Short mmCIF file of C-alpha atoms in Angstrom, two decimals:
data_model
loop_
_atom_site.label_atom_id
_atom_site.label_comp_id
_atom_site.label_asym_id
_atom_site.label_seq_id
_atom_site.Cartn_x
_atom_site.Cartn_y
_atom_site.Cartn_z
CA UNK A 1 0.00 0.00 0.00
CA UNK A 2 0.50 3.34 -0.44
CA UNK A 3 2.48 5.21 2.87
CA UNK A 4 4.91 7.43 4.43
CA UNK A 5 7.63 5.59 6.02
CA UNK A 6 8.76 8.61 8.33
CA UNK A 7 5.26 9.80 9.64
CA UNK A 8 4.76 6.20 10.00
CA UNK A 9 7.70 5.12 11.83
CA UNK A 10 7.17 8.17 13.51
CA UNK A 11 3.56 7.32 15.25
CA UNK A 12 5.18 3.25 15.65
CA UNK A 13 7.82 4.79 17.61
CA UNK A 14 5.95 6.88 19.94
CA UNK A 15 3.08 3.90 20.89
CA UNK A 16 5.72 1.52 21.52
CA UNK A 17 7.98 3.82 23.63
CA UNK A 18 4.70 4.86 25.70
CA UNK A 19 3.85 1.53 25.93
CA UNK A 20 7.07 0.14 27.03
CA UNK A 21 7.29 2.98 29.45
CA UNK A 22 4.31 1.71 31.23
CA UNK A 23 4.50 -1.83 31.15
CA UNK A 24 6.44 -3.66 34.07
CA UNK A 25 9.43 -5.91 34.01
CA UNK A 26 7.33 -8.96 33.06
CA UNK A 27 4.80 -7.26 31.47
CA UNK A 28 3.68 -7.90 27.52
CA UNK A 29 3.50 -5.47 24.52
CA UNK A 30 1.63 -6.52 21.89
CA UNK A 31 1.50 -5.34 18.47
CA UNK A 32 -0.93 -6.76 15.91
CA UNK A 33 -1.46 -5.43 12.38
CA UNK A 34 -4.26 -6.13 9.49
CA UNK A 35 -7.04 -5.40 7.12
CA UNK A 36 -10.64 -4.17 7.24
CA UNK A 37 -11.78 -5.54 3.78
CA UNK A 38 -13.36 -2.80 1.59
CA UNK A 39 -16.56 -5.08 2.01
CA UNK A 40 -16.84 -3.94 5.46
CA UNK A 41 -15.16 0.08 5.43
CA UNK A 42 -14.54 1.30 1.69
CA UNK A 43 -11.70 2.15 0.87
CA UNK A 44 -9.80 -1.23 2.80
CA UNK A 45 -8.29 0.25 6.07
CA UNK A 46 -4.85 -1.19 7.65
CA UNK A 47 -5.03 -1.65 11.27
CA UNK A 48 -2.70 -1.44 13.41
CA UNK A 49 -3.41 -2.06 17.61
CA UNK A 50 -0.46 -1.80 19.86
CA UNK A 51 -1.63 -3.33 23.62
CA UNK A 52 -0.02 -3.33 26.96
CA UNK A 53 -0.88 -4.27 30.12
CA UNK A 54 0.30 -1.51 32.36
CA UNK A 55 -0.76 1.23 35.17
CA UNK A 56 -3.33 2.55 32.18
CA UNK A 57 -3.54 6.35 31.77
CA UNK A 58 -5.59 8.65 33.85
CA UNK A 59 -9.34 8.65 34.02
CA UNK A 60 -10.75 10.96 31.28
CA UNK A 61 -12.73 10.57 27.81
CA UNK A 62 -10.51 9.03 25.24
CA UNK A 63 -10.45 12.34 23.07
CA UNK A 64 -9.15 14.40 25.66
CA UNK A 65 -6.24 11.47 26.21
CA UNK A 66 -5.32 11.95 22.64
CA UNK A 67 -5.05 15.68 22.87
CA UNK A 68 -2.53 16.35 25.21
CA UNK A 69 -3.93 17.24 28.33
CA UNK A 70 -3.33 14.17 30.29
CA UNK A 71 -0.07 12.86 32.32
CA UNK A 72 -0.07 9.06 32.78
CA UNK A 73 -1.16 7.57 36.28
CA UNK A 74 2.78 6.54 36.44
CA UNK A 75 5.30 4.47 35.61
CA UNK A 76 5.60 1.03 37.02
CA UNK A 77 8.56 1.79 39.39
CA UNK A 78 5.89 5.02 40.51
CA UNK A 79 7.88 7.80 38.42
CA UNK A 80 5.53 10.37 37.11
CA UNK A 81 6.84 10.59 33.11
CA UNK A 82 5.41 12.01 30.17
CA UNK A 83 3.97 15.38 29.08
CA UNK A 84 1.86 14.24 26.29
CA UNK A 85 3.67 15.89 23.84
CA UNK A 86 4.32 11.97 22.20
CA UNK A 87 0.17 11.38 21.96
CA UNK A 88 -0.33 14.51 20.62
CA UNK A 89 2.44 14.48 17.58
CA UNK A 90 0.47 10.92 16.70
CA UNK A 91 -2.76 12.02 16.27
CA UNK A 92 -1.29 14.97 14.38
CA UNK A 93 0.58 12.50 11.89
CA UNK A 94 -2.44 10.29 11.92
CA UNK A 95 -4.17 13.06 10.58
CA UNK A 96 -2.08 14.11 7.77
CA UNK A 97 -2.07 10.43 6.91
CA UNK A 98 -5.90 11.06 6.84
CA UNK A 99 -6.19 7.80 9.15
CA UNK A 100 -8.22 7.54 12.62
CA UNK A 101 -6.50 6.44 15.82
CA UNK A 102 -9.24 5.33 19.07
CA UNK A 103 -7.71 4.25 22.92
CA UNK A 104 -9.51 1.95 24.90
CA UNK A 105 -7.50 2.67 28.95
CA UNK A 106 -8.56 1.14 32.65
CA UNK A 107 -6.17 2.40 35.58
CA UNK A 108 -4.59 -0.85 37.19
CA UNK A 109 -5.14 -3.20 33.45
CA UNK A 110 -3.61 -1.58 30.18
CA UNK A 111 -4.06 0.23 27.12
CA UNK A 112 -5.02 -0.23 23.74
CA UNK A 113 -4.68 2.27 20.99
CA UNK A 114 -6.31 0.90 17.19
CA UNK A 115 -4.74 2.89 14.32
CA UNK A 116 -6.68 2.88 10.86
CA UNK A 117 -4.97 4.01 7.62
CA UNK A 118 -6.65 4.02 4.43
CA UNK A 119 -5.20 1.69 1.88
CA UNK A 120 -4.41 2.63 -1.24
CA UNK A 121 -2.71 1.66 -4.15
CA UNK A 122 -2.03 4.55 -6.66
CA UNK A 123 2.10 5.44 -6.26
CA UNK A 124 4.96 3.42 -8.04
CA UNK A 125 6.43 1.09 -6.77
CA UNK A 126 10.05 1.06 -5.37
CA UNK A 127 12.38 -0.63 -2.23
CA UNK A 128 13.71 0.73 0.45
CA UNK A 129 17.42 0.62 0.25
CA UNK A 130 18.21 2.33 2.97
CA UNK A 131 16.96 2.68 6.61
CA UNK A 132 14.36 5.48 7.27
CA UNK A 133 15.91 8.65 8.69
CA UNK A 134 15.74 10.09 11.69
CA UNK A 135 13.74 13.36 11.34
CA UNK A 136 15.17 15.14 14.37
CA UNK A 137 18.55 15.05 16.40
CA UNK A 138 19.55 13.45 19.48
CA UNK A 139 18.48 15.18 22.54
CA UNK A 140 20.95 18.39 23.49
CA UNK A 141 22.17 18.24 19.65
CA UNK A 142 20.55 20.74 17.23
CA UNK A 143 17.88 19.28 15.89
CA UNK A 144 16.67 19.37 12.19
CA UNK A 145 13.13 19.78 11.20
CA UNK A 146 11.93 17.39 8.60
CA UNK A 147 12.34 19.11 5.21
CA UNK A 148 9.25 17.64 3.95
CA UNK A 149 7.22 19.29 5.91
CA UNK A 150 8.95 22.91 5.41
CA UNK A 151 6.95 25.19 3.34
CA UNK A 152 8.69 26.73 0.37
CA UNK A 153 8.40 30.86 -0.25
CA UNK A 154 10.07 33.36 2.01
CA UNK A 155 7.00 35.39 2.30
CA UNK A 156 6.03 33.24 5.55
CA UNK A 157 7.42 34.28 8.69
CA UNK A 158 10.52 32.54 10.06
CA UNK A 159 9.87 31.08 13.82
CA UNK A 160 13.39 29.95 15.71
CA UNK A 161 12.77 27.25 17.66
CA UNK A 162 15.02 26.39 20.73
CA UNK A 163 14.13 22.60 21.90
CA UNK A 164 16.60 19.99 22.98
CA UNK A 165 13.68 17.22 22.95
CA UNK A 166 13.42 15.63 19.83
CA UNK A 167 9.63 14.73 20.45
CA UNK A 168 8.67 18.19 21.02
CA UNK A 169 10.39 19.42 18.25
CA UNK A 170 8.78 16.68 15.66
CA UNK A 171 5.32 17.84 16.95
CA UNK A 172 6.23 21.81 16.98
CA UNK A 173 7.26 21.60 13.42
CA UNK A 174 3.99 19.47 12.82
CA UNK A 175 1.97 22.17 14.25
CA UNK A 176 3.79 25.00 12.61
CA UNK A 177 5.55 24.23 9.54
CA UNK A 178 2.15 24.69 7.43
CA UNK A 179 2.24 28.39 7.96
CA UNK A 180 5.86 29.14 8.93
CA UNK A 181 9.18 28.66 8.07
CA UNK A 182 10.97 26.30 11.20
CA UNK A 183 14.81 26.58 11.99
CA UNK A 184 15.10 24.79 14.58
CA UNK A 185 18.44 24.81 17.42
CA UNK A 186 19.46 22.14 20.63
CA UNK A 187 20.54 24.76 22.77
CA UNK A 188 20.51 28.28 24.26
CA UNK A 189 23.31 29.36 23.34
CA UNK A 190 23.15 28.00 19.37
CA UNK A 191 19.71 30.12 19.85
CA UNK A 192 21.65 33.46 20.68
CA UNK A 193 23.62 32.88 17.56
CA UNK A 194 20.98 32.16 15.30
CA UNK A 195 18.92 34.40 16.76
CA UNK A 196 21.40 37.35 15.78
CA UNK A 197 22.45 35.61 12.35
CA UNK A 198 19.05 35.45 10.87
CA UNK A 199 16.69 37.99 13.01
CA UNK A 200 13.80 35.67 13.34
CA UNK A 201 10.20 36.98 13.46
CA UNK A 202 9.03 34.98 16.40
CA UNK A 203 11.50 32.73 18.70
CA UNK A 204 9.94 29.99 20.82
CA UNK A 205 12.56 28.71 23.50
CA UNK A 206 12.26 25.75 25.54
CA UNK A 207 12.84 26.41 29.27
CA UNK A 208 15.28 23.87 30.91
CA UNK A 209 17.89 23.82 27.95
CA UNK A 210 22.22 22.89 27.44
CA UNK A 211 24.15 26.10 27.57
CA UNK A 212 22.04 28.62 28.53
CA UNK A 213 18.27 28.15 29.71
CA UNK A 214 15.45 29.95 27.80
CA UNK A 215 15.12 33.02 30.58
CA UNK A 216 18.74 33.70 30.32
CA UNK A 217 18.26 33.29 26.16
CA UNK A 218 15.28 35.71 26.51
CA UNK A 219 17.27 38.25 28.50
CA UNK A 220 19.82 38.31 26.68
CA UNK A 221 17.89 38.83 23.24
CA UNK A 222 15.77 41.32 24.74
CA UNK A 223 18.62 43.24 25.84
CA UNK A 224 20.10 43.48 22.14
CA UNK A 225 19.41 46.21 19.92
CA UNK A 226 19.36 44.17 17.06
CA UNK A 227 16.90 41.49 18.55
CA UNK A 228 14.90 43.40 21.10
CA UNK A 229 12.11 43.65 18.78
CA UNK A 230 11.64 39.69 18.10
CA UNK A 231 8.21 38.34 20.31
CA UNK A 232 9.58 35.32 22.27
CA UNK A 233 7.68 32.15 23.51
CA UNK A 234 8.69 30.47 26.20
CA UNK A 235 7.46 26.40 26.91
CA UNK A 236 8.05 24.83 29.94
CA UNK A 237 7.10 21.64 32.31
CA UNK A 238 6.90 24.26 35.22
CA UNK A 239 3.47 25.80 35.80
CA UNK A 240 3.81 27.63 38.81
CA UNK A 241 3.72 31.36 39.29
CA UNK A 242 7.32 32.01 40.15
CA UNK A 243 8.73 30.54 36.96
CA UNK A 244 5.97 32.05 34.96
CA UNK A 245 6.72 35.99 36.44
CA UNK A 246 10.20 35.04 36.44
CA UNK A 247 9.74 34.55 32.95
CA UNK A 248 7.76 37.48 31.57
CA UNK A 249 10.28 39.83 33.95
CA UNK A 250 13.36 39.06 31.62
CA UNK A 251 10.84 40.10 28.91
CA UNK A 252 8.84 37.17 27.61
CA UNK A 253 5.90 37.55 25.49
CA UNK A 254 4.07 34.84 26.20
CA UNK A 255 4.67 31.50 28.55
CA UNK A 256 3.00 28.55 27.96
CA UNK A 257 3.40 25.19 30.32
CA UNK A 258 3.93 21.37 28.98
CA UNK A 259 1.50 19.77 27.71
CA UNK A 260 0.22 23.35 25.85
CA UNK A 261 -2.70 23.21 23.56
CA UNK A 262 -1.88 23.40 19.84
CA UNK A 263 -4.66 25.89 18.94
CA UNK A 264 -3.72 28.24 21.46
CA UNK A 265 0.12 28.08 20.72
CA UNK A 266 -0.81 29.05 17.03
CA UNK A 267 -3.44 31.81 18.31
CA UNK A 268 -0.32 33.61 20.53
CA UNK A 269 1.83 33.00 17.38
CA UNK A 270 -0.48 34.64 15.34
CA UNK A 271 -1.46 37.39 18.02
CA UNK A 272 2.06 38.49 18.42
CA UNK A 273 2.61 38.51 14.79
CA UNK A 274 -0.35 40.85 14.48
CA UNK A 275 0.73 42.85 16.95
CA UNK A 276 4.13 43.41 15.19
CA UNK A 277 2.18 44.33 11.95
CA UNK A 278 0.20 47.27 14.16
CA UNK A 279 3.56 48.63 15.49
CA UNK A 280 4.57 48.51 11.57
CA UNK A 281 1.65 50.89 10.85
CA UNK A 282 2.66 53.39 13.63
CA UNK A 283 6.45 53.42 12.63
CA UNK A 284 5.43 53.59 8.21
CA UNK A 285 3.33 57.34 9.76
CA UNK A 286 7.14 58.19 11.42
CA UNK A 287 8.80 58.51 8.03
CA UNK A 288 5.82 59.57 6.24
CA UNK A 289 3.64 56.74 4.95
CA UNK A 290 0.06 55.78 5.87
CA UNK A 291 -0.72 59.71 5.67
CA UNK A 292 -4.12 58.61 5.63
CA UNK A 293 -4.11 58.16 9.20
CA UNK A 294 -5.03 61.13 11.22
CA UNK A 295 -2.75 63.20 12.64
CA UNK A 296 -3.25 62.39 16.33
CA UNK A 297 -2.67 59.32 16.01
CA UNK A 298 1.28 59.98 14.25
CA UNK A 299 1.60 61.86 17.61
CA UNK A 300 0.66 58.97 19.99
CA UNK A 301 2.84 56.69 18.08
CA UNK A 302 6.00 59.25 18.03
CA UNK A 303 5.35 59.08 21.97
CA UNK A 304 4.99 55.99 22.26
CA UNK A 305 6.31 53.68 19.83
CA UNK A 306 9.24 55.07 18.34
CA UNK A 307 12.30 52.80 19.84
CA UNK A 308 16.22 53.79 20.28
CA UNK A 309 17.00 51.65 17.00
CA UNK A 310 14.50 53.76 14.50
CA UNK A 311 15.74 56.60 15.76
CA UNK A 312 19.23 56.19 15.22
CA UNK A 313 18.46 54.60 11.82
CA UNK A 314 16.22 57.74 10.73
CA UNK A 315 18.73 60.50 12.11
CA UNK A 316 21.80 58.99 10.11
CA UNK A 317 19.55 59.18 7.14
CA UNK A 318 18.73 62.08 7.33
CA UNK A 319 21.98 63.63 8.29
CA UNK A 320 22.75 61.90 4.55
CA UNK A 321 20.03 63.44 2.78
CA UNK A 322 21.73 65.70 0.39
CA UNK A 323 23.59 62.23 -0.72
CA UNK A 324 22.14 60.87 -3.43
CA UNK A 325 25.40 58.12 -3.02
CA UNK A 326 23.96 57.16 0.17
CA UNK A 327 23.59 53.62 -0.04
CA UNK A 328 22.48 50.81 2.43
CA UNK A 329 26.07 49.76 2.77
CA UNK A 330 26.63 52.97 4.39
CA UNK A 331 23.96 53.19 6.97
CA UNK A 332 24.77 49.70 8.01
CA UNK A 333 28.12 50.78 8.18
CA UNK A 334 26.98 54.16 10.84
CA UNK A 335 24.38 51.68 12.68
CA UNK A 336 27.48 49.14 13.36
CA UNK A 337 25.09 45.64 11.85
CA UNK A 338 25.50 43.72 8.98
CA UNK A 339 23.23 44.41 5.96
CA UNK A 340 21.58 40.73 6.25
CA UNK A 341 20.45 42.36 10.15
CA UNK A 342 19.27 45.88 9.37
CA UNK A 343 17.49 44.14 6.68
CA UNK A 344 15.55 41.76 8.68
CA UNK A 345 14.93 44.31 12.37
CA UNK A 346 14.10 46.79 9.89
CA UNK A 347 11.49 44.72 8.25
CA UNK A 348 10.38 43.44 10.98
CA UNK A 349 9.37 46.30 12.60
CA UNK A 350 8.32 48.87 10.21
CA UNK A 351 7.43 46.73 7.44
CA UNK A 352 10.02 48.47 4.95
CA UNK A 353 13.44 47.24 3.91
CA UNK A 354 16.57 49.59 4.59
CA UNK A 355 15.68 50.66 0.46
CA UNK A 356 12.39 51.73 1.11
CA UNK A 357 12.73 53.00 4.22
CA UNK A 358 15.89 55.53 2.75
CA UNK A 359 13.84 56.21 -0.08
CA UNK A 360 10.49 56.97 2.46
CA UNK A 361 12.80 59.36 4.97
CA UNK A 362 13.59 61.18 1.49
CA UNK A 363 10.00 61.35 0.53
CA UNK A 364 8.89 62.71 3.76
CA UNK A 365 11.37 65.47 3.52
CA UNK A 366 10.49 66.37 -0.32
CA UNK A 367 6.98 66.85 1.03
CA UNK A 368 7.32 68.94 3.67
CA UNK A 369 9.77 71.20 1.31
CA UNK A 370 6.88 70.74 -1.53
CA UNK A 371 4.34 72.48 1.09
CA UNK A 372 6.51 75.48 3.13
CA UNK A 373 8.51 76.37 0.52
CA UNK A 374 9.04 77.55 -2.98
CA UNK A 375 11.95 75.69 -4.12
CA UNK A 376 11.15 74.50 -7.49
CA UNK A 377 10.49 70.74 -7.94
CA UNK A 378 14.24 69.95 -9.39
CA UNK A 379 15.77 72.25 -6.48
CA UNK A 380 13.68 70.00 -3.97
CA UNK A 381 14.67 66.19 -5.78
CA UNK A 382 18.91 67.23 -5.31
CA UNK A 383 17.73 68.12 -1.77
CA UNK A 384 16.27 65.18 -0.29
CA UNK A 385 18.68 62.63 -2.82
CA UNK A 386 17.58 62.48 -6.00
CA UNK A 387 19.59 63.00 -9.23
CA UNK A 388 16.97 62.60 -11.68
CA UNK A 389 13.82 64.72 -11.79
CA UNK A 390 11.94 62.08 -13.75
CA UNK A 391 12.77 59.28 -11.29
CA UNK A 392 12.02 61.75 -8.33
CA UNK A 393 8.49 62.60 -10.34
CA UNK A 394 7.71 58.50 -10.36
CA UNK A 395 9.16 57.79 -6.93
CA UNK A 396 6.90 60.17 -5.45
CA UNK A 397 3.67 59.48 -7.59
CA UNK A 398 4.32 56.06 -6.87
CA UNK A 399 4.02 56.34 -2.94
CA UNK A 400 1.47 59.12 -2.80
CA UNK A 401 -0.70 59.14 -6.11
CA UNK A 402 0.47 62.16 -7.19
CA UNK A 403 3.37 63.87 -8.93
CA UNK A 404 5.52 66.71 -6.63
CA UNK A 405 3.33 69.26 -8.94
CA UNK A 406 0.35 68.11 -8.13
CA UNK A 407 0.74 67.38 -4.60
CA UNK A 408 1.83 70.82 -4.14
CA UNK A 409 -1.20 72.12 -5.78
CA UNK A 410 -3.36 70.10 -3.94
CA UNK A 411 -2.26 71.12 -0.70
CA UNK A 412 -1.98 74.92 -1.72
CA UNK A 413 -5.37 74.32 -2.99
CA UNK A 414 -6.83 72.70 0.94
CA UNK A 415 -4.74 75.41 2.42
CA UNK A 416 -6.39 78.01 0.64
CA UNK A 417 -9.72 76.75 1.52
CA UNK A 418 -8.64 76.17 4.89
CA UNK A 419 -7.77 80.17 5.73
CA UNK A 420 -4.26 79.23 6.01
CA UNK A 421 -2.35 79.69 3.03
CA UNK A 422 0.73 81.54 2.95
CA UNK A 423 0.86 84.53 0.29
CA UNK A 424 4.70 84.44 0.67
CA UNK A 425 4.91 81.01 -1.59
CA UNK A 426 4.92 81.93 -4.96
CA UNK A 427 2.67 80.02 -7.09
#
């Protein structure tokens, strides 16, 4: 039949682990595979039932066992273990395989969990020459999320993940990879670097983790100028209040506790993301765009939102503006980051690249000079940068709808009608 050998191995290896986990010393694990004919269920089904007899899990409705939300009653030598994280990544993979998966528990007899895959016969055929690989790293290595599941296109925001669990990260990048990009590092202190290498749009950091742990990683990102911007998650076993203040103190966006619900980890994702693009409209009225908003509004964001970094960048741009040689390069150069980083904090938190966001400073300038002055129009394009009228007229028309002439007309013409036109600007 028809399958995928990694998701498959994948859900094979996290029954039997759970299962051997709970069985004792002398205990049985059973693991039976076969058919529901077509006669029965169409299309035929495969099913496969893996059975121990065991401590069982904890009392509750079978769905909310298979979403996470349980801890097992024990193991056999008493050790609480498990955060459901293993569960939860199977019925994810089941999914995808568009199978079912059912669990049948009693405390103090066993388990059973019945898998059903559809089978089908439609692929080519071909042999396996070589084992199936591992989709993530050993534990405390960095990991490597499965490229099969990475979406392609670098419009979709890039989440670091810091995890040295190799389950967690498997189900993470199941959750996540649909709608983000995933790079994914074992430690905190590979998650500094990478962190500072590619500028990530959302980090989500483990806890307890090699190196450095995830408050020490979020302190010391949040204490960066060239990360302080990036929303970070933190996951953790520990649920208590402490950890959790602890946590948001050192300037964590959100903290979610082991076993966390899938929906709301994607709903903070996406909250935190949409926050980001709301600070993006405040800092696009700062150099001059959005000038549909109203003008009370530029004010509360000047007071409020306008950080140390887009300051510096805008004053070095605009103590260049004259240049019309001013190039990216150069303000990296001034700011003391790479182009790859101004590019991405940039980005990130006004929505423009270091191009546009020259090019917008410039813009700003010409029309404020276009309204309270009378420089002529090729006067006011070598002022703010810009060699070539024509390219100035497009530039301009381009961001505003209009060209430099008829902006200034149009605003000499609401001034007029306003009472407050100045005679002293020669038409």
């Amino acid at each position: 039949m028809d399958f995928d050998a990694e998701r498959l191995q994948e859900v094979l290896a996290n029954l039997l682990s759970n299962a051997i986990k709970s069985t004792p010393p002398d205990g049985v694990v059973y693991l039976q595979i076969g058919q529901i004919a077509a006669a029965i269920k169409s299309p035929s089904h495969l099913v496969i039932r893996v059975k121990y007899a065991g401590v069982g899990l904890a009392e509750v409705q079978p769905p909310q066992i298979l979403d996470g939300i349980y801890q097992a009653v024990g193991t056999p030598d008493g050790h609480q273990d498990g955060t459901g994280i293993g569960l939860e990544l199977t019925k994810a993979l089941i999914a995808v395989m568009e199978g079912e998966i059912a669990v049948n528990s009693t405390i103090g007899k066993g388990t059973e969990f019945m898998i059903t895959l559809p089978v089908r016969r439609q692929s080519e055929l071909a042999s396996a020459k070589e084992p199936f690989p591992s989709t993530v790293g050993e534990p405390g290595q960095d990991a490597v999320a499965p490229t099969s599941q990475q979406p392609l296109g670098a419009e979709k925001p890039l989440i670091l993940l810091a995890e040295d669990s190799a389950d967690v990260v498997t189900y993470l990048v199941a959750c996540l990879s649909q709608d983000y990009r995933i790079e994914v590092v074992g430690d905190g202190d590979a998650c500094v670097d990478k962190a500072q290498k590619l500028i990530p749009d959302l980090v989500i950091s483990d806890l307890i983790m090699p190196a450095r742990d995830g408050l020490e990683v979020c302190r010391t990102l949040k204490e960066d100028e060239r990360t302080s911007h990036i929303p970070i998650v933190i996951l953790s076993a520990k649920a208590d209040m402490e950890t959790k203040l602890k946590g948001f103190k050192v300037g964590a966006d959100a903290y979610l506790t082991k076993p966390f619900n899938e929906e709301e980890l994607c709903q903070r994702i996406k909250n935190l993301l949409d926050l980001r693009q709301q600070l993006q409209k405040h800092y696009r009225l700062l150099v001059g765009l959005d000038t549909h908003e109203q003008a009370e509004d530029d004010d509360q964001a000047l007071g409020l939102l306008e950080d140390c970094f887009v300051k510096k960048v805008k004053q070095v741009v605009e103590t260049h503006l004259d240049d019309s040689n001013f190039s990216v390069d150069m303000l990296c150069h001034e700011v003391g980051i790479s182009n790859a980083q101004l590019y991405r904090k940039l980005t990130a938190i006004t929505g423009l690249s270091a191009t546009k966001f020259i090019r917008a400073i410039r813009l700003k300038r010409a029309k404020d000079l276009l309204e309270k002055s009378e420089l002529s129009i090729t006067t006011i394009s070598m002022d703010v940068g810009f060699n070539d009228v024509s390219y100035f007229d497009k530039v301009f028309k381009q961001e505003f709808g209009l060209t430099p002439m008829e902006w200034r007309e149009n605003r000499r013409s609401s001034n007029k009608q306003s009472g407050i036109y100045d005679s002293n600007i020669r038409e």
